[in-house]
PDB file of C-alpha atoms and ligand atoms in Angstrom:
ATOM      1  CA  MET A   1      36.128  36.100  59.044  1.00 98.00           C
ATOM      2  CA  LYS A   2      35.973  35.619  62.807  1.00 98.00           C
ATOM      3  CA  LEU A   3      32.561  35.446  64.453  1.00 98.00           C
ATOM      4  CA  PHE A   4      31.955  37.090  67.824  1.00 98.00           C
ATOM      5  CA  ILE A   5      28.762  37.043  69.866  1.00 98.00           C
ATOM      6  CA  ASP A   6      27.431  40.509  70.700  1.00 98.00           C
ATOM      7  CA  SER A   7      25.899  39.810  74.101  1.00 97.00           C
ATOM      8  CA  ALA A   8      26.402  40.045  77.850  1.00 97.00           C
ATOM      9  CA  ILE A   9      23.931  37.255  78.604  1.00 95.00           C
ATOM     10  CA  LEU A  10      25.971  34.363  79.984  1.00 95.00           C
ATOM     11  CA  SER A  11      23.537  31.613  78.939  1.00 95.00           C
ATOM     12  CA  GLU A  12      23.606  32.859  75.317  1.00 96.00           C
ATOM     13  CA  ILE A  13      27.407  33.048  75.365  1.00 97.00           C
ATOM     14  CA  GLN A  14      27.707  29.548  76.842  1.00 97.00           C
ATOM     15  CA  GLU A  15      25.288  28.132  74.282  1.00 97.00           C
ATOM     16  CA  VAL A  16      27.072  29.549  71.242  1.00 98.00           C
ATOM     17  CA  TYR A  17      30.546  28.665  72.552  1.00 98.00           C
ATOM     18  CA  ASP A  18      29.286  25.113  72.709  1.00 97.00           C
ATOM     19  CA  PHE A  19      28.953  25.181  68.899  1.00 95.00           C
ATOM     20  CA  GLY A  20      32.763  25.423  68.770  1.00 96.00           C
ATOM     21  CA  ILE A  21      32.910  28.147  66.113  1.00 96.00           C
ATOM     22  CA  ILE A  22      32.763  31.404  68.103  1.00 98.00           C
ATOM     23  CA  ASP A  23      35.898  33.546  68.242  1.00 98.00           C
ATOM     24  CA  GLY A  24      35.073  36.225  70.808  1.00 98.00           C
ATOM     25  CA  VAL A  25      32.525  38.310  72.721  1.00 98.00           C
ATOM     26  CA  THR A  26      31.596  41.979  72.622  1.00 98.00           C
ATOM     27  CA  THR A  27      29.720  43.671  75.441  1.00 97.00           C
ATOM     28  CA  ASN A  28      28.682  47.266  75.971  1.00 95.00           C
ATOM     29  CA  PRO A  29      26.896  49.144  78.780  1.00 94.00           C
ATOM     30  CA  SER A  30      23.475  48.621  77.141  1.00 95.00           C
ATOM     31  CA  LEU A  31      24.059  44.857  76.732  1.00 95.00           C
ATOM     32  CA  LEU A  32      25.137  44.587  80.386  1.00 94.00           C
ATOM     33  CA  HIS A  33      22.057  46.565  81.410  1.00 92.00           C
ATOM     34  CA  LYS A  34      19.897  44.080  79.474  1.00 91.00           C
ATOM     35  CA  ALA A  35      21.699  41.120  81.078  1.00 91.00           C
ATOM     36  CA  LYS A  36      21.182  42.611  84.536  1.00 87.00           C
ATOM     37  CA  GLU A  37      17.486  43.179  83.822  1.00 86.00           C
ATOM     38  CA  ALA A  38      17.155  39.543  82.719  1.00 81.00           C
ATOM     39  CA  MET A  39      18.451  38.515  86.134  1.00 77.00           C
ATOM     40  CA  GLU A  40      16.135  40.999  87.886  1.00 69.00           C
ATOM     41  CA  GLY A  41      19.147  42.811  89.317  1.00 65.00           C
ATOM     42  CA  LYS A  42      20.279  39.772  91.361  1.00 75.00           C
ATOM     43  CA  VAL A  43      23.845  39.608  90.148  1.00 77.00           C
ATOM     44  CA  ASP A  44      27.375  39.739  91.509  1.00 90.00           C
ATOM     45  CA  LEU A  45      28.679  41.624  88.482  1.00 92.00           C
ATOM     46  CA  ALA A  46      32.363  40.808  88.996  1.00 94.00           C
ATOM     47  CA  GLY A  47      31.625  37.092  89.367  1.00 94.00           C
ATOM     48  CA  TYR A  48      29.319  37.220  86.365  1.00 94.00           C
ATOM     49  CA  LEU A  49      31.955  38.877  84.157  1.00 96.00           C
ATOM     50  CA  LYS A  50      34.508  36.299  85.285  1.00 97.00           C
ATOM     51  CA  LYS A  51      32.171  33.519  84.109  1.00 96.00           C
ATOM     52  CA  ILE A  52      31.889  35.211  80.704  1.00 97.00           C
ATOM     53  CA  LEU A  53      35.686  35.476  80.481  1.00 98.00           C
ATOM     54  CA  GLU A  54      36.136  31.829  81.464  1.00 98.00           C
ATOM     55  CA  THR A  55      33.524  30.699  78.940  1.00 98.00           C
ATOM     56  CA  ALA A  56      35.372  32.610  76.218  1.00 98.00           C
ATOM     57  CA  LYS A  57      38.853  31.447  77.329  1.00 98.00           C
ATOM     58  CA  GLY A  58      41.268  31.617  74.395  1.00 98.00           C
ATOM     59  CA  THR A  59      39.194  34.284  72.609  1.00 98.00           C
ATOM     60  CA  PRO A  60      38.815  38.021  73.344  1.00 98.00           C
ATOM     61  CA  VAL A  61      36.027  39.634  75.360  1.00 98.00           C
ATOM     62  CA  SER A  62      35.513  43.385  74.957  1.00 98.00           C
ATOM     63  CA  LEU A  63      34.659  45.261  78.163  1.00 98.00           C
ATOM     64  CA  GLU A  64      33.668  48.900  77.626  1.00 98.00           C
ATOM     65  CA  VAL A  65      34.669  51.870  79.771  1.00 98.00           C
ATOM     66  CA  THR A  66      31.956  54.069  81.217  1.00 97.00           C
ATOM     67  CA  GLU A  67      34.018  57.213  81.847  1.00 98.00           C
ATOM     68  CA  THR A  68      34.286  59.964  79.252  1.00 97.00           C
ATOM     69  CA  SER A  69      37.487  61.925  79.904  1.00 98.00           C
ATOM     70  CA  GLU A  70      40.881  60.767  78.651  1.00 98.00           C
ATOM     71  CA  ALA A  71      42.361  60.386  82.146  1.00 98.00           C
ATOM     72  CA  LYS A  72      39.364  58.571  83.589  1.00 98.00           C
ATOM     73  CA  MET A  73      38.962  56.241  80.596  1.00 98.00           C
ATOM     74  CA  VAL A  74      42.645  55.327  80.810  1.00 98.00           C
ATOM     75  CA  SER A  75      42.386  54.718  84.526  1.00 98.00           C
ATOM     76  CA  GLU A  76      39.137  52.694  84.180  1.00 98.00           C
ATOM     77  CA  GLY A  77      40.546  50.743  81.236  1.00 98.00           C
ATOM     78  CA  LYS A  78      43.705  49.870  83.183  1.00 98.00           C
ATOM     79  CA  LYS A  79      41.650  48.952  86.256  1.00 98.00           C
ATOM     80  CA  LEU A  80      39.306  46.677  84.273  1.00 98.00           C
ATOM     81  CA  PHE A  81      42.255  45.076  82.510  1.00 98.00           C
ATOM     82  CA  LYS A  82      44.228  44.527  85.723  1.00 98.00           C
ATOM     83  CA  ARG A  83      41.248  43.027  87.525  1.00 98.00           C
ATOM     84  CA  PHE A  84      39.760  40.870  84.787  1.00 98.00           C
ATOM     85  CA  ASN A  85      42.539  39.966  82.361  1.00 98.00           C
ATOM     86  CA  PRO A  86      44.177  37.531  84.836  1.00 98.00           C
ATOM     87  CA  VAL A  87      40.960  35.430  84.761  1.00 98.00           C
ATOM     88  CA  ALA A  88      41.529  34.055  81.252  1.00 98.00           C
ATOM     89  CA  ASN A  89      44.019  36.440  79.622  1.00 98.00           C
ATOM     90  CA  ASN A  90      41.405  37.585  77.085  1.00 98.00           C
ATOM     91  CA  VAL A  91      40.269  41.144  77.890  1.00 98.00           C
ATOM     92  CA  TRP A  92      40.044  43.862  75.260  1.00 98.00           C
ATOM     93  CA  ILE A  93      39.091  47.325  76.469  1.00 98.00           C
ATOM     94  CA  LYS A  94      36.426  49.123  74.488  1.00 98.00           C
ATOM     95  CA  ILE A  95      36.869  52.868  74.057  1.00 98.00           C
ATOM     96  CA  PRO A  96      34.493  55.178  72.134  1.00 98.00           C
ATOM     97  CA  VAL A  97      36.168  56.979  69.242  1.00 98.00           C
ATOM     98  CA  HIS A  98      35.065  60.179  70.976  1.00 97.00           C
ATOM     99  CA  THR A  99      32.957  60.871  74.007  1.00 97.00           C
ATOM    100  CA  SER A 100      31.216  64.154  73.281  1.00 96.00           C
ATOM    101  CA  VAL A 101      27.449  64.127  73.902  1.00 95.00           C
ATOM    102  CA  GLN A 102      26.964  67.519  72.206  1.00 94.00           C
ATOM    103  CA  GLU A 103      25.553  67.141  68.712  1.00 91.00           C
ATOM    104  CA  GLY A 104      28.036  68.256  66.046  1.00 92.00           C
ATOM    105  CA  GLN A 105      30.944  68.138  68.524  1.00 95.00           C
ATOM    106  CA  ALA A 106      33.847  65.734  68.872  1.00 95.00           C
ATOM    107  CA  ASN A 107      36.619  65.607  71.446  1.00 96.00           C
ATOM    108  CA  THR A 108      39.976  63.842  71.250  1.00 98.00           C
ATOM    109  CA  ASP A 109      39.675  62.019  74.581  1.00 98.00           C
ATOM    110  CA  GLY A 110      38.869  58.667  72.941  1.00 98.00           C
ATOM    111  CA  ILE A 111      41.824  58.795  70.566  1.00 98.00           C
ATOM    112  CA  ARG A 112      44.207  59.908  73.300  1.00 98.00           C
ATOM    113  CA  ALA A 113      42.942  57.175  75.657  1.00 98.00           C
ATOM    114  CA  ILE A 114      43.382  54.535  72.918  1.00 98.00           C
ATOM    115  CA  LYS A 115      46.955  55.691  72.371  1.00 98.00           C
ATOM    116  CA  GLN A 116      47.807  55.485  76.063  1.00 98.00           C
ATOM    117  CA  LEU A 117      46.268  52.050  76.566  1.00 98.00           C
ATOM    118  CA  ALA A 118      47.821  50.670  73.381  1.00 98.00           C
ATOM    119  CA  GLU A 119      51.230  51.958  74.492  1.00 98.00           C
ATOM    120  CA  VAL A 120      51.096  49.861  77.648  1.00 98.00           C
ATOM    121  CA  GLY A 121      50.051  46.780  75.683  1.00 98.00           C
ATOM    122  CA  ILE A 122      46.317  46.766  76.445  1.00 98.00           C
ATOM    123  CA  PRO A 123      44.302  45.644  73.390  1.00 98.00           C
ATOM    124  CA  VAL A 124      41.684  48.240  72.459  1.00 98.00           C
ATOM    125  CA  ASN A 125      38.440  47.857  70.559  1.00 98.00           C
ATOM    126  CA  CYS A 126      37.518  51.357  69.336  1.00 98.00           C
ATOM    127  CA  THR A 127      33.734  51.579  69.330  1.00 98.00           C
ATOM    128  CA  LEU A 128      31.016  53.865  67.914  1.00 98.00           C
ATOM    129  CA  VAL A 129      32.771  54.245  64.561  1.00 98.00           C
ATOM    130  CA  PHE A 130      30.567  55.805  61.874  1.00 98.00           C
ATOM    131  CA  THR A 131      33.128  57.094  59.355  1.00 98.00           C
ATOM    132  CA  PRO A 132      36.288  55.684  57.757  1.00 98.00           C
ATOM    133  CA  GLU A 133      38.200  58.744  58.977  1.00 98.00           C
ATOM    134  CA  GLN A 134      37.291  57.933  62.592  1.00 98.00           C
ATOM    135  CA  ALA A 135      38.618  54.422  61.917  1.00 98.00           C
ATOM    136  CA  LEU A 136      41.845  55.895  60.519  1.00 98.00           C
ATOM    137  CA  LEU A 137      42.502  58.012  63.619  1.00 98.00           C
ATOM    138  CA  ALA A 138      41.765  55.091  65.947  1.00 98.00           C
ATOM    139  CA  ALA A 139      44.081  52.850  63.934  1.00 98.00           C
ATOM    140  CA  LYS A 140      46.854  55.444  64.064  1.00 98.00           C
ATOM    141  CA  ALA A 141      46.383  55.600  67.844  1.00 98.00           C
ATOM    142  CA  GLY A 142      47.037  51.851  67.996  1.00 98.00           C
ATOM    143  CA  ALA A 143      43.581  50.276  68.330  1.00 98.00           C
ATOM    144  CA  THR A 144      43.602  46.489  67.922  1.00 98.00           C
ATOM    145  CA  VAL A 145      40.242  46.692  66.149  1.00 98.00           C
ATOM    146  CA  VAL A 146      37.770  49.381  65.124  1.00 98.00           C
ATOM    147  CA  SER A 147      34.041  48.725  65.288  1.00 98.00           C
ATOM    148  CA  PRO A 148      31.983  50.366  62.525  1.00 98.00           C
ATOM    149  CA  PHE A 149      28.307  50.195  63.528  1.00 98.00           C
ATOM    150  CA  ALA A 150      26.636  48.970  60.349  1.00 98.00           C
ATOM    151  CA  GLY A 151      23.036  48.699  61.566  1.00 98.00           C
ATOM    152  CA  ARG A 152      23.023  52.060  63.288  1.00 98.00           C
ATOM    153  CA  ILE A 153      24.286  53.910  60.199  1.00 97.00           C
ATOM    154  CA  ASP A 154      21.482  52.245  58.206  1.00 97.00           C
ATOM    155  CA  ASP A 155      19.031  53.442  60.891  1.00 97.00           C
ATOM    156  CA  TYR A 156      20.491  56.940  60.693  1.00 97.00           C
ATOM    157  CA  ILE A 157      20.193  57.160  56.910  1.00 96.00           C
ATOM    158  CA  ARG A 158      16.588  55.872  57.008  1.00 94.00           C
ATOM    159  CA  THR A 159      15.589  58.160  59.874  1.00 95.00           C
ATOM    160  CA  ASN A 160      17.121  61.215  58.187  1.00 94.00           C
ATOM    161  CA  HIS A 161      15.089  60.462  55.078  1.00 92.00           C
ATOM    162  CA  ASP A 162      11.801  59.578  56.820  1.00 93.00           C
ATOM    163  CA  VAL A 163      11.959  55.931  55.742  1.00 91.00           C
ATOM    164  CA  GLU A 164       9.934  53.727  58.128  1.00 93.00           C
ATOM    165  CA  PHE A 165      11.727  50.551  59.274  1.00 93.00           C
ATOM    166  CA  LYS A 166      12.080  47.848  61.878  1.00 94.00           C
ATOM    167  CA  LYS A 167      15.577  47.347  63.326  1.00 91.00           C
ATOM    168  CA  SER A 168      15.855  43.848  61.864  1.00 91.00           C
ATOM    169  CA  ASP A 169      14.810  44.949  58.322  1.00 94.00           C
ATOM    170  CA  TYR A 170      17.406  44.272  55.637  1.00 94.00           C
ATOM    171  CA  TYR A 171      19.048  47.438  54.298  1.00 95.00           C
ATOM    172  CA  PRO A 172      20.641  47.138  50.846  1.00 95.00           C
ATOM    173  CA  ALA A 173      24.433  47.237  50.871  1.00 96.00           C
ATOM    174  CA  MET A 174      24.287  49.283  47.640  1.00 95.00           C
ATOM    175  CA  GLY A 175      22.077  51.879  49.368  1.00 95.00           C
ATOM    176  CA  TRP A 176      18.413  52.795  49.358  1.00 94.00           C
ATOM    177  CA  GLN A 177      17.068  54.163  46.079  1.00 91.00           C
ATOM    178  CA  ASP A 178      14.666  57.069  46.373  1.00 88.00           C
ATOM    179  CA  ASN A 179      13.553  58.637  43.082  1.00 85.00           C
ATOM    180  CA  GLN A 180      16.740  57.465  41.342  1.00 87.00           C
ATOM    181  CA  HIS A 181      18.800  59.020  44.111  1.00 93.00           C
ATOM    182  CA  THR A 182      20.787  56.876  46.566  1.00 95.00           C
ATOM    183  CA  LEU A 183      20.292  57.920  50.171  1.00 95.00           C
ATOM    184  CA  GLU A 184      23.571  58.464  52.015  1.00 95.00           C
ATOM    185  CA  ASP A 185      25.362  59.929  54.995  1.00 96.00           C
ATOM    186  CA  ASN A 186      28.322  61.956  53.767  1.00 95.00           C
ATOM    187  CA  GLY A 187      29.276  59.447  51.082  1.00 95.00           C
ATOM    188  CA  ILE A 188      28.334  56.344  53.071  1.00 97.00           C
ATOM    189  CA  VAL A 189      25.344  54.634  51.457  1.00 97.00           C
ATOM    190  CA  SER A 190      24.961  51.772  53.944  1.00 98.00           C
ATOM    191  CA  GLY A 191      26.449  50.090  56.972  1.00 98.00           C
ATOM    192  CA  VAL A 192      28.071  47.449  54.793  1.00 98.00           C
ATOM    193  CA  GLU A 193      29.614  50.224  52.670  1.00 98.00           C
ATOM    194  CA  LEU A 194      30.973  51.778  55.887  1.00 98.00           C
ATOM    195  CA  VAL A 195      32.611  48.459  56.821  1.00 98.00           C
ATOM    196  CA  LYS A 196      34.025  48.165  53.283  1.00 98.00           C
ATOM    197  CA  GLN A 197      35.472  51.685  53.272  1.00 98.00           C
ATOM    198  CA  CYS A 198      37.033  51.252  56.737  1.00 98.00           C
ATOM    199  CA  LYS A 199      38.646  47.994  55.604  1.00 98.00           C
ATOM    200  CA  ARG A 200      39.888  49.455  52.323  1.00 98.00           C
ATOM    201  CA  LEU A 201      41.320  52.525  54.010  1.00 98.00           C
ATOM    202  CA  LEU A 202      43.188  50.655  56.761  1.00 98.00           C
ATOM    203  CA  ASP A 203      44.509  48.046  54.331  1.00 97.00           C
ATOM    204  CA  SER A 204      45.664  50.709  51.862  1.00 97.00           C
ATOM    205  CA  TYR A 205      48.142  52.057  54.385  1.00 96.00           C
ATOM    206  CA  GLY A 206      49.213  48.752  55.911  1.00 96.00           C
ATOM    207  CA  LEU A 207      47.648  49.634  59.259  1.00 97.00           C
ATOM    208  CA  ARG A 208      47.393  46.486  61.352  1.00 95.00           C
ATOM    209  CA  THR A 209      44.093  47.370  63.022  1.00 98.00           C
ATOM    210  CA  GLY A 210      41.311  44.911  62.272  1.00 98.00           C
ATOM    211  CA  VAL A 211      37.802  45.858  61.187  1.00 98.00           C
ATOM    212  CA  LEU A 212      35.103  44.440  63.445  1.00 98.00           C
ATOM    213  CA  ALA A 213      31.685  44.828  61.809  1.00 98.00           C
ATOM    214  CA  ALA A 214      29.272  45.664  64.638  1.00 98.00           C
ATOM    215  CA  SER A 215      25.583  46.429  64.999  1.00 98.00           C
ATOM    216  CA  LEU A 216      24.640  43.656  62.569  1.00 98.00           C
ATOM    217  CA  ARG A 217      20.920  42.977  62.473  1.00 96.00           C
ATOM    218  CA  ASN A 218      20.225  40.088  60.083  1.00 97.00           C
ATOM    219  CA  PRO A 219      21.999  37.166  58.345  1.00 97.00           C
ATOM    220  CA  ARG A 220      22.253  38.888  54.978  1.00 97.00           C
ATOM    221  CA  GLN A 221      24.091  41.797  56.557  1.00 97.00           C
ATOM    222  CA  VAL A 222      26.513  39.291  58.141  1.00 98.00           C
ATOM    223  CA  ARG A 223      27.081  37.752  54.696  1.00 98.00           C
ATOM    224  CA  GLU A 224      27.680  41.164  53.146  1.00 98.00           C
ATOM    225  CA  ALA A 225      30.073  42.208  55.919  1.00 98.00           C
ATOM    226  CA  ALA A 226      32.038  39.011  55.199  1.00 98.00           C
ATOM    227  CA  LEU A 227      32.025  39.683  51.457  1.00 98.00           C
ATOM    228  CA  VAL A 228      33.492  43.167  51.885  1.00 98.00           C
ATOM    229  CA  GLY A 229      36.339  41.723  53.947  1.00 98.00           C
ATOM    230  CA  ALA A 230      35.458  42.430  57.589  1.00 98.00           C
ATOM    231  CA  ASP A 231      38.025  40.721  59.794  1.00 98.00           C
ATOM    232  CA  ILE A 232      35.410  40.042  62.467  1.00 98.00           C
ATOM    233  CA  ALA A 233      31.617  40.245  62.679  1.00 98.00           C
ATOM    234  CA  THR A 234      29.977  40.546  66.070  1.00 98.00           C
ATOM    235  CA  ILE A 235      26.493  39.108  65.954  1.00 98.00           C
ATOM    236  CA  PRO A 236      23.585  39.104  68.424  1.00 98.00           C
ATOM    237  CA  TYR A 237      22.359  35.687  69.583  1.00 97.00           C
ATOM    238  CA  PRO A 238      19.053  35.743  67.630  1.00 96.00           C
ATOM    239  CA  VAL A 239      20.925  36.488  64.396  1.00 97.00           C
ATOM    240  CA  ILE A 240      23.481  33.718  65.049  1.00 97.00           C
ATOM    241  CA  THR A 241      20.614  31.258  65.340  1.00 95.00           C
ATOM    242  CA  GLU A 242      19.199  32.529  62.022  1.00 97.00           C
ATOM    243  CA  LEU A 243      22.419  32.023  60.062  1.00 97.00           C
ATOM    244  CA  LEU A 244      21.798  28.355  59.271  1.00 96.00           C
ATOM    245  CA  LYS A 245      18.171  28.599  58.252  1.00 97.00           C
ATOM    246  CA  HIS A 246      16.780  27.947  54.769  1.00 98.00           C
ATOM    247  CA  PRO A 247      13.435  26.298  53.894  1.00 98.00           C
ATOM    248  CA  LYS A 248      15.032  24.208  51.131  1.00 98.00           C
ATOM    249  CA  THR A 249      17.464  22.706  53.675  1.00 98.00           C
ATOM    250  CA  VAL A 250      14.446  21.594  55.745  1.00 98.00           C
ATOM    251  CA  GLU A 251      12.683  20.263  52.661  1.00 98.00           C
ATOM    252  CA  GLY A 252      15.848  18.427  51.570  1.00 98.00           C
ATOM    253  CA  MET A 253      16.318  16.881  55.025  1.00 98.00           C
ATOM    254  CA  LYS A 254      12.721  15.653  55.068  1.00 98.00           C
ATOM    255  CA  ALA A 255      13.194  13.983  51.670  1.00 98.00           C
ATOM    256  CA  PHE A 256      16.566  12.417  52.590  1.00 98.00           C
ATOM    257  CA  MET A 257      15.179  11.040  55.853  1.00 98.00           C
ATOM    258  CA  LYS A 258      12.168   9.553  54.054  1.00 97.00           C
ATOM    259  CA  ASP A 259      14.339   7.907  51.398  1.00 97.00           C
ATOM    260  CA  VAL A 260      16.940   6.290  53.655  1.00 96.00           C
ATOM    261  CA  VAL A 261      17.544   2.695  52.512  1.00 96.00           C
ATOM    262  CA  PRO A 262      17.364   0.562  55.716  1.00 94.00           C
ATOM    263  CA  GLU A 263      20.364  -1.557  54.673  1.00 95.00           C
ATOM    264  CA  TYR A 264      22.509   1.605  54.428  1.00 95.00           C
ATOM    265  CA  LYS A 265      22.126   2.215  58.170  1.00 93.00           C
ATOM    266  CA  LYS A 266      23.502  -1.264  58.836  1.00 95.00           C
ATOM    267  CA  LEU A 267      26.664  -0.777  56.714  1.00 95.00           C
TER     268      LEU A 267
HETATM  269  C1  LIG B  29      29.307  45.957  69.414  1.00 66.37           C
HETATM  270  O1  LIG B  29      30.425  46.083  69.816  1.00 66.37           O
HETATM  271  C2  LIG B  29      28.242  46.968  69.557  1.00 66.37           C
HETATM  272  O2  LIG B  29      28.203  47.388  70.868  1.00 66.37           O
HETATM  273  C3  LIG B  29      26.927  46.460  69.092  1.00 66.37           C
HETATM  274  O3  LIG B  29      27.126  45.671  67.929  1.00 66.37           O
HETATM  275  C4  LIG B  29      25.873  47.512  68.896  1.00 66.37           C
HETATM  276  O4  LIG B  29      24.750  46.946  68.283  1.00 66.37           O
HETATM  277  P1  LIG B  29      23.329  47.688  68.197  1.00 66.37           P
HETATM  278  O5  LIG B  29      23.451  48.846  67.284  1.00 66.37           O
HETATM  279  O6  LIG B  29      22.387  46.651  67.655  1.00 66.37           O
HETATM  280  O7  LIG B  29      22.991  48.097  69.595  1.00 66.37           O
END
C-alpha cells in the first residue's frame, strides 16, 4: 500500500519526505486554509504550492478545485494542471464526486468533469466518496483514484446514532454494536468497510481506478485500510508519527542498550 501525507503544511511534508517512504500528498481547501492560518496569512500561495510540488517530486500531489459546476471545474482543473504540473510533473486534480450542497440532492457535474479531465490525460482524484456506487461512477468516468472518506463515515454513523466521540477515537472496522444491532449507513458499517467495498467493487469489474483511503484518524484505521486492500492511504502528519509507536519497543530498546557488550561495539 502506498502512503500519502494528508497535509498542506510544507514543513510537515518536507519532514515526512525526508523519511524516504512517502508516496504522495493530498491537499484540500480546508488543509490549505489551515496552512495559511499557520503562516498568519503571509504567503505567496503559488510559490508555496510549487515548493510542495518540488518536495514531492516523483510522487503525486492532489490539488482540489474550488468551483462547483462542470464547466468551471473543468476549466479550473485544466488551469491548475497547466500552471503547476510543469513544476515537477506530479499534479493530480481533485474533483468532488458531486457538488450539490442541498441535503438529499446530487448533481452529475463531478462525474462529467472527471470524464472530461480524464479524456485529456489529466489524472483525477475523485474526492468525498461515501458509497461504493459513487466510486463505481467515478471509476467509469476515468478517475485515477477514488477517495472514500473512512473517518467521516464513522463520524456520520456515530452522530446519527447519538454516540459521543472524539475525532481520533478508534471506530471498529466490524461496526459499532448497540443492543446486538450493528450501526450502519445504508449497508456500510464503518469507514474501513467502505474502503473494502469500494476496492472489491472496482476490482470485480477490472476497473483500473485505485482506492485511496482518506480521512484516516488513527494508526489502527491505517492498518485496517491496508488489510482490506486499499491501494493508497493518505494520513495526517500526527497519525504518521504515531505509526511506529509501541511501549514494548521502547522497553526492548532500553534493555538492549543496557545489555550491550562493550567488545561488540569494537568488532
Ligand atoms: C483527503 O484527500 C481528504 O481531503 C482528507 O483525508 C479528509 O480528512 P478529514 O475527514 O480528517 O478532514
